[in-house]
Coordinates of C-alpha atoms and ligand atoms in Angstrom, one line a residue:
M1 CA -0.1 0.1 0.1
T2 CA 1.4 3.6 -0.6
K3 CA 2.0 5.3 2.0
L4 CA 1.5 9.0 2.5
A5 CA 2.5 11.8 4.8
V6 CA 0.2 15.0 4.4
L7 CA 1.8 18.0 5.6
C8 CA -0.8 20.9 7.0
S9 CA -0.8 24.6 8.6
G10 CA -4.5 25.2 9.4
R11 CA -7.9 24.0 8.7
G12 CA -7.0 20.7 6.7
S13 CA -10.0 20.6 4.1
D14 CA -7.8 19.2 1.4
L15 CA -6.4 17.0 4.0
Q16 CA -10.1 15.4 4.7
S17 CA -10.6 15.4 1.0
I18 CA -7.8 12.7 0.8
I19 CA -9.0 10.8 4.1
D20 CA -12.8 10.6 2.5
A21 CA -11.4 9.3 -0.8
I22 CA -9.3 6.6 1.2
N23 CA -12.1 5.7 3.2
S24 CA -14.6 5.5 0.5
G25 CA -11.8 3.1 -1.4
E26 CA -11.6 5.6 -4.3
L27 CA -7.9 6.0 -3.1
Q28 CA -5.9 2.8 -2.4
A29 CA -3.7 4.3 0.0
E30 CA -2.7 4.8 3.9
I31 CA -1.7 8.1 5.3
S32 CA 1.1 7.3 7.6
V33 CA 1.2 10.4 9.3
V34 CA -0.4 14.1 9.3
I35 CA 2.2 16.7 10.3
T36 CA 1.6 20.4 11.1
D37 CA 3.8 23.2 11.8
K38 CA 1.5 24.7 14.2
P39 CA -0.1 23.6 17.4
N40 CA -4.0 23.2 17.7
V41 CA -5.1 23.4 14.5
Q42 CA -7.9 21.8 12.8
A43 CA -5.8 19.5 10.7
L44 CA -4.7 17.6 13.7
T45 CA -8.4 17.0 14.9
R46 CA -9.2 15.7 11.7
A47 CA -6.4 13.1 11.6
E48 CA -7.1 12.3 15.0
N49 CA -10.6 11.8 14.7
A50 CA -9.7 9.5 11.3
G51 CA -7.3 7.3 13.7
I52 CA -4.2 8.6 11.8
K53 CA -1.1 9.4 13.7
N54 CA -0.7 13.3 14.0
I55 CA 2.4 15.2 15.3
C56 CA 3.0 19.0 15.7
I57 CA 6.4 20.0 14.6
N58 CA 6.1 23.4 15.9
R59 CA 8.2 25.7 13.5
K60 CA 8.5 28.4 16.2
L61 CA 10.3 26.3 18.6
F62 CA 13.1 25.6 16.0
D63 CA 16.0 28.4 15.4
N64 CA 16.3 27.7 11.7
R65 CA 14.8 25.6 8.9
A66 CA 17.2 23.2 8.8
D67 CA 16.7 21.8 12.4
F68 CA 12.8 22.1 11.8
E69 CA 13.2 20.0 8.5
T70 CA 15.4 17.3 10.1
E71 CA 12.5 16.8 12.5
I72 CA 10.2 16.5 10.0
L73 CA 12.2 14.1 7.8
K74 CA 12.5 11.7 11.1
N75 CA 8.9 11.1 10.5
L76 CA 8.8 10.6 6.9
V77 CA 10.9 7.2 7.1
G78 CA 9.2 4.7 4.8
V79 CA 6.8 7.3 3.2
D80 CA 6.3 7.3 -0.9
L81 CA 4.8 10.3 -1.5
V82 CA 4.7 13.5 0.7
V83 CA 1.6 15.8 0.2
L84 CA 1.3 19.5 0.9
A85 CA -2.2 20.0 1.9
G86 CA -2.3 24.0 3.2
F87 CA 1.3 23.8 4.3
M88 CA 2.1 27.4 4.5
R89 CA 5.9 27.1 4.5
I90 CA 8.7 27.2 1.8
L91 CA 10.9 23.9 1.9
S92 CA 14.6 24.4 1.3
P93 CA 16.1 22.9 -2.0
D94 CA 17.6 20.1 0.1
F95 CA 14.6 18.7 1.3
V96 CA 12.9 19.0 -2.0
K97 CA 15.5 17.0 -3.8
K98 CA 15.4 14.3 -1.2
F99 CA 11.6 13.9 -2.4
S100 CA 12.1 14.7 -6.1
G101 CA 8.9 13.3 -8.0
R102 CA 7.4 12.7 -4.6
L103 CA 6.5 15.8 -3.2
M104 CA 2.9 17.4 -4.3
N105 CA 1.6 20.8 -3.5
I106 CA -1.9 22.2 -4.0
H107 CA -2.3 25.8 -5.1
P108 CA -5.3 28.0 -5.2
S109 CA -4.8 29.9 -8.7
L110 CA -4.3 28.6 -12.4
L111 CA -0.4 28.7 -11.9
P112 CA 1.6 30.0 -13.3
A113 CA -0.5 33.0 -12.7
F114 CA -0.8 34.0 -8.9
P115 CA 1.8 32.2 -7.3
G116 CA 2.7 32.8 -3.5
A117 CA 0.7 33.1 0.0
H118 CA -2.2 35.4 -1.4
A119 CA -3.5 34.0 -4.6
H120 CA -7.4 34.9 -4.0
R121 CA -6.6 38.4 -3.0
D122 CA -3.9 38.6 -6.0
V123 CA -6.6 37.3 -8.4
L124 CA -9.3 39.9 -7.3
N125 CA -7.0 42.6 -7.4
Y126 CA -5.8 42.0 -11.1
G127 CA -9.2 41.5 -12.5
V128 CA -9.2 37.9 -13.9
K129 CA -12.4 36.3 -15.2
I130 CA -11.3 32.8 -14.5
S131 CA -9.0 31.2 -11.5
G132 CA -9.0 27.8 -10.2
C133 CA -6.7 25.3 -8.4
T134 CA -3.3 23.5 -9.6
V135 CA -2.0 20.2 -8.2
H136 CA 2.1 20.2 -9.3
F137 CA 5.1 18.4 -8.1
V138 CA 7.2 20.6 -6.0
D139 CA 10.4 21.8 -7.6
E140 CA 13.1 24.4 -6.0
G141 CA 11.3 27.3 -7.0
T142 CA 7.7 28.6 -5.2
D143 CA 4.8 27.2 -7.2
S144 CA 6.9 26.6 -10.1
G145 CA 7.0 22.7 -10.1
P146 CA 5.6 20.5 -13.2
I147 CA 1.7 20.7 -13.5
I148 CA -0.1 17.3 -12.6
L149 CA -3.8 18.4 -12.7
Q150 CA -5.9 21.7 -12.8
A151 CA -9.4 22.8 -12.7
A152 CA -10.9 25.8 -13.8
V153 CA -13.5 28.3 -11.7
K154 CA -15.1 31.7 -12.9
V155 CA -14.3 34.7 -11.1
L156 CA -17.6 36.5 -10.1
D157 CA -18.2 40.2 -10.1
D158 CA -19.2 40.2 -6.5
D159 CA -17.0 37.7 -5.3
T160 CA -14.8 38.1 -2.3
E161 CA -11.6 36.2 -1.1
E162 CA -14.0 33.6 1.0
T163 CA -16.5 33.1 -1.7
L164 CA -14.1 32.6 -4.3
S165 CA -11.8 30.6 -2.2
A166 CA -15.0 28.5 -1.2
R167 CA -15.9 27.5 -4.6
I168 CA -12.1 27.0 -5.7
L169 CA -11.7 25.0 -2.6
E170 CA -14.6 22.7 -4.1
Q171 CA -12.6 21.8 -7.0
E172 CA -9.5 21.3 -4.8
H173 CA -11.3 18.4 -3.1
V174 CA -11.8 16.9 -6.2
I175 CA -8.5 17.0 -8.1
Y176 CA -6.1 16.6 -5.2
P177 CA -7.4 12.8 -4.5
R178 CA -7.4 12.3 -8.1
A179 CA -3.9 13.4 -8.6
I180 CA -2.7 11.2 -5.6
K181 CA -4.5 8.3 -7.3
L182 CA -2.8 8.8 -10.5
F183 CA 0.7 8.6 -8.5
V184 CA -0.5 5.4 -6.6
E185 CA -1.4 3.5 -10.2
G186 CA 2.0 4.6 -11.3
R187 CA 0.3 6.9 -14.2
L188 CA 2.5 10.2 -13.8
K189 CA 5.5 10.4 -15.6
I190 CA 7.5 13.6 -15.5
V191 CA 9.1 14.7 -18.5
G192 CA 11.2 17.9 -18.2
R193 CA 8.1 20.6 -17.0
H194 CA 5.5 18.2 -18.5
V195 CA 3.4 15.7 -16.3
K196 CA 2.4 12.9 -18.6
I197 CA -0.9 10.9 -17.6
L198 CA -0.6 7.6 -18.7
E199 CA -3.3 5.6 -19.7
D200 CA -4.7 2.9 -17.1
Ligands
GAR1 C1 -6.3 25.6 0.3 O1 -6.8 26.2 -0.7 C2 -4.7 25.5 -0.4 O2 -4.8 25.5 -1.9 C3 -4.1 26.9 0.0 O3 -4.2 26.7 1.3 C4 -5.6 26.3 1.6 C5 -5.7 25.1 2.8 O4 -6.8 24.9 3.2 N1 -2.7 26.6 -0.1 C6 -1.9 27.5 -0.5 O5 -2.0 28.7 -0.4 C7 -0.3 26.9 -0.8 N2 0.2 28.2 -1.2 P1 -7.1 23.7 3.9 O6 -6.3 23.9 5.2 O7 -8.9 23.9 4.3 O8 -7.0 22.4 3.3

C-alpha cells in the first residue's frame, strides 16, 4: 500500500478530502502521518478523528529551517509520497531534492498565474475572469513545479476572497485525491516541465 505523509498548517479541508477518498475506497493508499507546523490546528483534530498518527512540529520552537526540516524528515521514513495540503512554508532545496518526484502541492490559482501566499487576493485585485486550482510536483522554486492537474473556476463580479476561495476549494477537493490516485497507480511520468498522464 502506498504510504502518504500529509503536511498542513491549518484547517485541513484538503487533508479531509484525501481521508474521505481513502475511506470510500476511491484511493488505495494509507496516510502514515499528518504533520503540522502549528499547534492546535483543525488538521490535527481531523487526523485524530480518523485514527491517523498526527504530530505538531512547531516551527516557532526551532532556531532555523534546517533543524525544523530534520525533525520532519525523521517522521518521513518509509513514506512514498509527501503531500502538502495547505502547508504554508517553503521547503529548502535539500528537502525538495530528497523527495524529487514524490512531493506534491496544491495551490489555489491557475499556475503559473498568482503564485505565493495570497492567490485569491491577487486574483481579485488583478481582475481576471477565471481562476482555479493546480496540483503540481514541487521543485526548488515557489509554486513552479511540473503541473499534474488543474481545475478552472469562474470569478464573479461580486466575489470576495471568502466566496472565491470556497468555490475553488470544492474543486481542490476533487482534483487533489484524483492526482494522488494517479501517482499511486504509477500513471504520472515527469518529462522535463511536463507531467504525462499514462492510460490506465
Ligand atoms: C487551500 O486553498 C490550499 O490550496 C491553500 O491553502 C488552503 C488550505 O486549506 N494552499 C496554499 O495557498 C499553498 N500556497 P485547508 O487547510 O482547508 O486544506
